[in-house]
PDB file of C-alpha atoms in Angstrom:
ATOM      1  CA  MET A   1     -11.662  -6.413  32.499  1.00  0.00           C
ATOM      2  CA  ALA A   2     -12.176  -3.108  30.679  1.00  0.00           C
ATOM      3  CA  THR A   3     -11.621  -3.118  26.969  1.00  0.00           C
ATOM      4  CA  ASN A   4      -9.804  -0.317  25.241  1.00  0.00           C
ATOM      5  CA  THR A   5     -11.917   0.752  22.283  1.00  0.00           C
ATOM      6  CA  LEU A   6     -10.423   2.576  19.373  1.00  0.00           C
ATOM      7  CA  PRO A   7     -12.052   5.755  18.105  1.00  0.00           C
ATOM      8  CA  ASP A   8     -14.276   5.639  15.059  1.00  0.00           C
ATOM      9  CA  VAL A   9     -13.714   7.852  12.017  1.00  0.00           C
ATOM     10  CA  LYS A  10     -15.533  10.873  13.443  1.00  0.00           C
ATOM     11  CA  GLN A  11     -13.720  10.618  16.756  1.00  0.00           C
ATOM     12  CA  LYS A  12     -10.377  10.346  14.958  1.00  0.00           C
ATOM     13  CA  GLN A  13     -11.176  13.477  12.941  1.00  0.00           C
ATOM     14  CA  LYS A  14     -12.078  15.384  16.106  1.00  0.00           C
ATOM     15  CA  LEU A  15      -8.826  14.360  17.746  1.00  0.00           C
ATOM     16  CA  LEU A  16      -6.639  15.068  14.728  1.00  0.00           C
ATOM     17  CA  PHE A  17      -8.168  18.400  13.768  1.00  0.00           C
ATOM     18  CA  ALA A  18      -8.891  19.896  17.171  1.00  0.00           C
ATOM     19  CA  GLU A  19      -7.795  23.506  17.567  1.00  0.00           C
ATOM     20  CA  GLU A  20      -5.762  22.671  20.647  1.00  0.00           C
ATOM     21  CA  ILE A  21      -3.767  19.511  20.219  1.00  0.00           C
ATOM     22  CA  GLN A  22      -2.565  17.374  23.073  1.00  0.00           C
ATOM     23  CA  PRO A  23       0.642  15.774  21.773  1.00  0.00           C
ATOM     24  CA  ALA A  24       0.925  13.215  24.587  1.00  0.00           C
ATOM     25  CA  ALA A  25      -2.660  12.033  24.060  1.00  0.00           C
ATOM     26  CA  LEU A  26      -2.202  11.868  20.285  1.00  0.00           C
ATOM     27  CA  SER A  27       1.005   9.851  20.668  1.00  0.00           C
ATOM     28  CA  ALA A  28      -0.682   7.487  23.130  1.00  0.00           C
ATOM     29  CA  GLN A  29      -3.536   6.977  20.663  1.00  0.00           C
ATOM     30  CA  ALA A  30      -1.006   6.393  17.876  1.00  0.00           C
ATOM     31  CA  GLU A  31       0.621   3.656  19.971  1.00  0.00           C
ATOM     32  CA  GLN A  32      -2.786   1.968  20.339  1.00  0.00           C
ATOM     33  CA  PHE A  33      -3.313   2.097  16.582  1.00  0.00           C
ATOM     34  CA  SER A  34       0.137   0.654  16.008  1.00  0.00           C
ATOM     35  CA  LYS A  35      -0.510  -2.221  18.409  1.00  0.00           C
ATOM     36  CA  VAL A  36      -3.557  -3.342  16.421  1.00  0.00           C
ATOM     37  CA  GLY A  37      -1.907  -2.854  13.035  1.00  0.00           C
ATOM     38  CA  TRP A  38      -3.622   0.381  12.031  1.00  0.00           C
ATOM     39  CA  TYR A  39      -0.359   1.854  10.800  1.00  0.00           C
ATOM     40  CA  ASN A  40      -1.806   4.614   8.625  1.00  0.00           C
ATOM     41  CA  ASP A  41      -3.768   5.962  11.568  1.00  0.00           C
ATOM     42  CA  ALA A  42      -0.710   5.672  13.792  1.00  0.00           C
ATOM     43  CA  ILE A  43       1.320   7.723  11.310  1.00  0.00           C
ATOM     44  CA  ASP A  44      -1.421  10.378  11.185  1.00  0.00           C
ATOM     45  CA  PHE A  45      -1.484  10.696  14.960  1.00  0.00           C
ATOM     46  CA  PHE A  46       2.295  10.651  15.428  1.00  0.00           C
ATOM     47  CA  ALA A  47       2.626  13.309  12.731  1.00  0.00           C
ATOM     48  CA  ARG A  48      -0.058  15.544  14.275  1.00  0.00           C
ATOM     49  CA  ALA A  49       1.607  15.164  17.682  1.00  0.00           C
ATOM     50  CA  GLY A  50       4.985  16.064  16.202  1.00  0.00           C
ATOM     51  CA  ASP A  51       6.312  12.795  17.624  1.00  0.00           C
ATOM     52  CA  ARG A  52       9.439  12.171  15.547  1.00  0.00           C
ATOM     53  CA  ALA A  53      10.422   9.142  17.634  1.00  0.00           C
ATOM     54  CA  GLY A  54       7.027   7.547  16.959  1.00  0.00           C
ATOM     55  CA  LEU A  55       7.353   8.293  13.253  1.00  0.00           C
ATOM     56  CA  GLU A  56      10.829   6.762  13.216  1.00  0.00           C
ATOM     57  CA  ARG A  57       9.417   3.602  14.816  1.00  0.00           C
ATOM     58  CA  MET A  58       6.736   3.495  12.131  1.00  0.00           C
ATOM     59  CA  ARG A  59       9.429   4.006   9.497  1.00  0.00           C
ATOM     60  CA  GLU A  60      11.267   0.974  10.861  1.00  0.00           C
ATOM     61  CA  ARG A  61       8.011  -0.995  10.904  1.00  0.00           C
ATOM     62  CA  ALA A  62       7.388  -0.093   7.253  1.00  0.00           C
ATOM     63  CA  LEU A  63      10.889  -1.344   6.403  1.00  0.00           C
ATOM     64  CA  GLU A  64      10.276  -4.617   8.229  1.00  0.00           C
ATOM     65  CA  GLU A  65       6.874  -5.041   6.573  1.00  0.00           C
ATOM     66  CA  GLY A  66       8.289  -4.265   3.126  1.00  0.00           C
ATOM     67  CA  ASP A  67       5.597  -1.606   2.698  1.00  0.00           C
ATOM     68  CA  VAL A  68       6.549   1.175   0.286  1.00  0.00           C
ATOM     69  CA  PHE A  69       3.388   3.219   0.925  1.00  0.00           C
ATOM     70  CA  LEU A  70       3.847   3.332   4.697  1.00  0.00           C
ATOM     71  CA  PHE A  71       7.534   4.062   4.274  1.00  0.00           C
ATOM     72  CA  LEU A  72       6.787   6.990   1.948  1.00  0.00           C
ATOM     73  CA  ARG A  73       4.181   8.353   4.367  1.00  0.00           C
ATOM     74  CA  CYS A  74       6.745   8.269   7.172  1.00  0.00           C
ATOM     75  CA  LEU A  75       9.356   9.977   5.021  1.00  0.00           C
ATOM     76  CA  ARG A  76       6.866  12.699   4.111  1.00  0.00           C
ATOM     77  CA  ALA A  77       5.847  13.229   7.754  1.00  0.00           C
ATOM     78  CA  LEU A  78       9.497  13.378   8.806  1.00  0.00           C
ATOM     79  CA  ALA A  79      10.462  15.599   5.851  1.00  0.00           C
ATOM     80  CA  ALA A  80      13.217  13.074   5.218  1.00  0.00           C
ATOM     81  CA  GLU A  81      14.703  11.163   2.327  1.00  0.00           C
ATOM     82  CA  ALA A  82      15.649   7.501   2.315  1.00  0.00           C
ATOM     83  CA  THR A  83      19.070   6.224   1.410  1.00  0.00           C
ATOM     84  CA  ASP A  84      19.614   3.692  -1.347  1.00  0.00           C
ATOM     85  CA  ASP A  85      20.537   1.181   1.369  1.00  0.00           C
ATOM     86  CA  GLU A  86      17.179   1.712   3.097  1.00  0.00           C
ATOM     87  CA  TRP A  87      15.315   1.245  -0.178  1.00  0.00           C
ATOM     88  CA  HIS A  88      17.308  -1.899  -0.897  1.00  0.00           C
ATOM     89  CA  SER A  89      16.589  -3.251   2.589  1.00  0.00           C
ATOM     90  CA  LEU A  90      12.882  -2.538   2.138  1.00  0.00           C
ATOM     91  CA  GLY A  91      12.992  -4.309  -1.228  1.00  0.00           C
ATOM     92  CA  GLU A  92      14.609  -7.377   0.310  1.00  0.00           C
ATOM     93  CA  CYS A  93      11.972  -7.521   3.055  1.00  0.00           C
ATOM     94  CA  ALA A  94       9.193  -7.116   0.501  1.00  0.00           C
ATOM     95  CA  ARG A  95      10.699  -9.855  -1.659  1.00  0.00           C
ATOM     96  CA  LYS A  96      10.884 -12.256   1.307  1.00  0.00           C
ATOM     97  CA  LEU A  97       7.230 -11.495   2.070  1.00  0.00           C
ATOM     98  CA  GLU A  98       6.323 -11.962  -1.622  1.00  0.00           C
ATOM     99  CA  LYS A  99       5.125  -8.378  -1.931  1.00  0.00           C
ATOM    100  CA  TRP A 100       6.371  -8.231  -5.486  1.00  0.00           C
ATOM    101  CA  GLN A 101       5.114  -4.792  -6.481  1.00  0.00           C
ATOM    102  CA  PHE A 102       6.579  -3.211  -3.343  1.00  0.00           C
ATOM    103  CA  ALA A 103       9.848  -5.057  -3.900  1.00  0.00           C
ATOM    104  CA  ARG A 104      10.075  -3.872  -7.484  1.00  0.00           C
ATOM    105  CA  GLU A 105       9.379  -0.246  -6.515  1.00  0.00           C
ATOM    106  CA  ALA A 106      11.874  -0.316  -3.643  1.00  0.00           C
ATOM    107  CA  PHE A 107      14.607  -1.749  -5.871  1.00  0.00           C
ATOM    108  CA  ARG A 108      13.784   0.841  -8.534  1.00  0.00           C
ATOM    109  CA  ARG A 109      14.185   3.630  -5.984  1.00  0.00           C
ATOM    110  CA  ALA A 110      17.425   2.048  -4.743  1.00  0.00           C
ATOM    111  CA  GLY A 111      18.756   2.073  -8.296  1.00  0.00           C
ATOM    112  CA  ASP A 112      19.236  -1.707  -8.214  1.00  0.00           C
ATOM    113  CA  ARG A 113      18.213  -2.609 -11.750  1.00  0.00           C
ATOM    114  CA  LYS A 114      19.338  -6.232 -11.450  1.00  0.00           C
ATOM    115  CA  ALA A 115      17.172  -6.894  -8.372  1.00  0.00           C
ATOM    116  CA  MET A 116      14.274  -5.005  -9.951  1.00  0.00           C
ATOM    117  CA  GLU A 117      14.444  -7.141 -13.097  1.00  0.00           C
ATOM    118  CA  ALA A 118      14.638 -10.317 -11.003  1.00  0.00           C
ATOM    119  CA  VAL A 119      11.412  -9.323  -9.263  1.00  0.00           C
ATOM    120  CA  GLU A 120       9.798  -8.411 -12.589  1.00  0.00           C
ATOM    121  CA  ALA A 121      10.624 -11.916 -13.805  1.00  0.00           C
ATOM    122  CA  LEU A 122       8.726 -13.274 -10.801  1.00  0.00           C
ATOM    123  CA  ILE A 123       5.789 -10.971 -11.476  1.00  0.00           C
ATOM    124  CA  ALA A 124       5.532 -11.776 -15.204  1.00  0.00           C
ATOM    125  CA  PRO A 125       4.695 -15.490 -14.797  1.00  0.00           C
ATOM    126  CA  VAL A 126       2.121 -14.634 -12.147  1.00  0.00           C
ATOM    127  CA  ALA A 127       0.460 -12.141 -14.507  1.00  0.00           C
ATOM    128  CA  ALA A 128       0.616 -14.605 -17.409  1.00  0.00           C
ATOM    129  CA  GLN A 129      -0.924 -17.341 -15.278  1.00  0.00           C
ATOM    130  CA  ALA A 130      -3.736 -15.047 -14.128  1.00  0.00           C
ATOM    131  CA  THR A 131      -4.501 -14.162 -17.755  1.00  0.00           C
ATOM    132  CA  ALA A 132      -4.446 -17.825 -18.781  1.00  0.00           C
ATOM    133  CA  GLU A 133      -6.891 -18.724 -16.017  1.00  0.00           C
ATOM    134  CA  GLU A 134      -9.448 -16.106 -17.065  1.00  0.00           C
ATOM    135  CA  PRO A 135     -12.353 -17.691 -18.924  1.00  0.00           C
ATOM    136  CA  GLU A 136     -12.593 -16.692 -22.534  1.00  0.00           C
ATOM    137  CA  PRO A 137     -15.759 -14.856 -23.496  1.00  0.00           C
ATOM    138  CA  GLU A 138     -18.307 -17.132 -25.039  1.00  0.00           C
ATOM    139  CA  ASN A 139     -18.819 -16.730 -28.777  1.00  0.00           C
ATOM    140  CA  GLU A 140     -22.190 -16.014 -30.236  1.00  0.00           C
ATOM    141  CA  SER A 141     -24.029 -19.142 -31.199  1.00  0.00           C
ATOM    142  CA  GLU A 142     -23.205 -20.407 -34.657  1.00  0.00           C
ATOM    143  CA  SER A 143     -26.750 -19.855 -35.896  1.00  0.00           C
ATOM    144  CA  GLU A 144     -26.535 -16.133 -35.087  1.00  0.00           C
ATOM    145  CA  SER A 145     -23.057 -15.595 -36.492  1.00  0.00           C
ATOM    146  CA  GLU A 146     -23.726 -17.475 -39.717  1.00  0.00           C
ATOM    147  CA  SER A 147     -27.129 -15.984 -40.469  1.00  0.00           C
ATOM    148  CA  GLU A 148     -27.366 -13.875 -43.553  1.00  0.00           C
ATOM    149  CA  PRO A 149     -27.628 -10.129 -43.156  1.00  0.00           C
ATOM    150  CA  GLU A 150     -31.091  -8.690 -43.367  1.00  0.00           C
ATOM    151  CA  PRO A 151     -31.932  -7.233 -46.776  1.00  0.00           C
ATOM    152  CA  GLU A 152     -32.238  -3.488 -46.967  1.00  0.00           C
ATOM    153  CA  PRO A 153     -35.822  -2.257 -47.273  1.00  0.00           C
ATOM    154  CA  GLU A 154     -36.851  -1.155 -50.730  1.00  0.00           C
ATOM    155  CA  SER A 155     -38.217   2.308 -51.164  1.00  0.00           C
TER     156      SER A 155
END
């Protein structure tokens, strides 16, 4: 059985920045990236191919994944804006997946202050717990901290 290998960084650059693009080949490569979860690469290839349908599929994937960054990349590539409902939907997906920062940002963009504050309340205890678990820096030994200062040299 032949394995389908994905291009490395240099190969991707050659494909993306070739003088003559082959939209069908770029879209096919984007589909391969999408199948293995390389969504950023898929967006790059769909965008270079001018494949709006592929970009729309990636936009839907970003919504389902609750991923603000991927969603914004798709919007940029499509030269589109999201509705408040889309942002709210993304926020809900992110919240279900416990992607708190993405949820907060999506709710902020949706203008849903109540949902944003609810997520912030979930984030705050997590941040407080992380701070509480950090070890405190060790103090200098008592002998060093209690020693008398050195006298100034006489001239």
